[in-house]
């Protein structure tokens, strides 16, 4: 049961106010997102991350003229799900924040669509959040992902074999999906100390301990070893993430420039364009063209094979890609099509 | 005691011949280094990595008209050092390869120059190798670094907080230091099976087990967890490495183009040049200019602070960097100098 929770900057002690203003600065200068006058929908699970996020945004709302809403999805997966929903309702009430709740039998949805439980839960949750965002005409769905989540994400991407800049981890701002992650450079430890300073009560999700999930094994086994070697490891990760965001902008602009006149029904890369690109650019342009053609992720080895064939100028050479896509080299140009 | 060791491709069984040809292909197509007619100096420790490398290069030498030499440095650090030297002498004799041996009291050198033992050992070893390379007029110093070494290197760089593309790990070919690393995409396991197939005897370096070294902790604690999650983790690392090499070429060419008319006595970045660069490019150009000015590594946060000041067009603003270097913003240009 939460008694009085802060809803203004002035109600925070100097240390928690500092955390709050640091997050405001992260949103405006690193995520390059103006807060002034915005409408934010917080994805609220009831855990410490999103509950603290809600308090922080409430405290920043008055100063910035924002409107804050919350949305909670009850996945009906764990015995404590209803208690969590009740907790979330009470939290929003004490913060005077309007809350939308939805619920669905995720297990049934997963088996109907032949999906893993985690993936199914994420799908239905984000569908609900996006529906609510539109209904409220909110600018962003705001999530509680923090620096420890980011570190886990980077390690999982490293394990799977992710290229650059995707290796740098999840986006801080996803313009397509309208998702904003203001806590991405804040360690979980900082959020917990903030929550404790506010005497916030929160729910612990027992499934976070389940070692059947890769993420939880990375969290409990890998990250502690890395933090032991470098106590500032989370800072190293957020620096890497920042560089990746900057590089993403570089590559997006370059790709856009090369593809702006491309007809995506019959994508063609012209000889003179290809010759003006570095190999690093060509590989990313191939990937962008293939992605625009629909499902099927090209492997780095496929992309390198295409580039090697182009460099060797192997006329008539056809390179195949997942999703029935093919690339044909003819007179120094590359023609993309379906098989 | 090694009896008959193979010195020709024809003496290998199909499996080991395949490994050998794979490494030849890696040298020519990934390291872009022609083998034909080259003179190679193998840095030979007596361990399985460099001993197997020596056999592999011997087998490729005839086909490619190469001349192979070996060099062994006795660090006098471990009780078994002299036994290792004797082993290395015998190995080269049975392969009919000319060997140079040198020795120095590394402990004394380290304390004289106030260096760590590992760093001192590396310094004197590479000094010796470079001296021998010049004496032989060899094209390359060739080392036994393999895919497991590469994975350890990537993880250590991740822990320390390394940017991209340096995060991708050590270079396969270092043109400045004339170092070539032909085994970088080959797992240690493959080298051991090659060595066993040849009945090669090798020395185990007990200091590889010493958990006082970060590298050894990464090898024994971190890498096994990552390989358990993805049995093809070493492939993921060599793919990442390959992408990093390609991106290094991209950035080197771009930086060279921007800096070709720069006077490195008073480096200046002009307003119109800076305005034509992406932020990703600017950060790397700042770094290249600062590196050209001598010792002192700029931190990413310093580089970002300079860029933020430039973007905000803060006239007269001075940003300080390690090594007494400063950057001054004036009328949209950046002037670099010493304090």
mmCIF file of N, CA and C in Angstrom, chain A residues 12 21 27 56 114 141 167 178 184 207 215 227 238 272 305:
data_model
loop_
_atom_site.group_PDB
_atom_site.id
_atom_site.type_symbol
_atom_site.label_atom_id
_atom_site.label_comp_id
_atom_site.label_asym_id
_atom_site.label_seq_id
_atom_site.Cartn_x
_atom_site.Cartn_y
_atom_site.Cartn_z
ATOM 1 N N UNK A 12 10.735 16.052 -3.942
ATOM 2 C CA UNK A 12 11.852 15.094 -3.908
ATOM 3 C C UNK A 12 12.997 15.641 -3.073
ATOM 4 N N UNK A 21 16.135 14.841 -12.824
ATOM 5 C CA UNK A 21 16.588 15.835 -13.808
ATOM 6 C C UNK A 21 17.586 15.206 -14.794
ATOM 7 N N UNK A 27 16.332 12.382 -21.922
ATOM 8 C CA UNK A 27 15.231 12.396 -22.895
ATOM 9 C C UNK A 27 15.441 13.503 -23.933
ATOM 10 N N UNK A 56 8.715 9.298 -11.741
ATOM 11 C CA UNK A 56 9.668 10.261 -12.315
ATOM 12 C C UNK A 56 8.975 11.138 -13.363
ATOM 13 N N UNK A 114 0.729 -20.605 -32.597
ATOM 14 C CA UNK A 114 1.988 -21.363 -32.567
ATOM 15 C C UNK A 114 3.189 -20.468 -32.226
ATOM 16 N N UNK A 141 4.610 5.632 -26.367
ATOM 17 C CA UNK A 141 4.499 4.574 -25.365
ATOM 18 C C UNK A 141 5.842 4.592 -24.633
ATOM 19 N N UNK A 167 24.327 -4.248 -32.761
ATOM 20 C CA UNK A 167 24.946 -4.820 -31.564
ATOM 21 C C UNK A 167 24.845 -3.880 -30.357
ATOM 22 N N UNK A 178 6.665 4.086 -32.044
ATOM 23 C CA UNK A 178 6.325 5.149 -31.088
ATOM 24 C C UNK A 178 6.658 4.741 -29.648
ATOM 25 N N UNK A 184 17.143 4.230 -20.190
ATOM 26 C CA UNK A 184 18.116 3.320 -20.785
ATOM 27 C C UNK A 184 19.541 3.532 -20.282
ATOM 28 N N UNK A 207 9.100 -14.637 -12.427
ATOM 29 C CA UNK A 207 9.588 -15.265 -13.665
ATOM 30 C C UNK A 207 10.930 -14.678 -14.090
ATOM 31 N N UNK A 215 17.588 -14.590 -21.237
ATOM 32 C CA UNK A 215 17.807 -13.283 -20.612
ATOM 33 C C UNK A 215 18.148 -13.417 -19.129
ATOM 34 N N UNK A 227 30.673 -7.075 -14.612
ATOM 35 C CA UNK A 227 30.663 -5.954 -13.666
ATOM 36 C C UNK A 227 31.769 -6.111 -12.632
ATOM 37 N N UNK A 238 26.405 1.891 -21.901
ATOM 38 C CA UNK A 238 25.606 3.026 -22.387
ATOM 39 C C UNK A 238 26.428 3.894 -23.354
ATOM 40 N N UNK A 272 27.341 2.489 -61.419
ATOM 41 C CA UNK A 272 28.084 3.688 -60.986
ATOM 42 C C UNK A 272 27.833 3.989 -59.505
ATOM 43 N N UNK A 305 28.892 -12.926 -49.825
ATOM 44 C CA UNK A 305 28.997 -13.719 -51.060
ATOM 45 C C UNK A 305 28.528 -12.891 -52.252
#
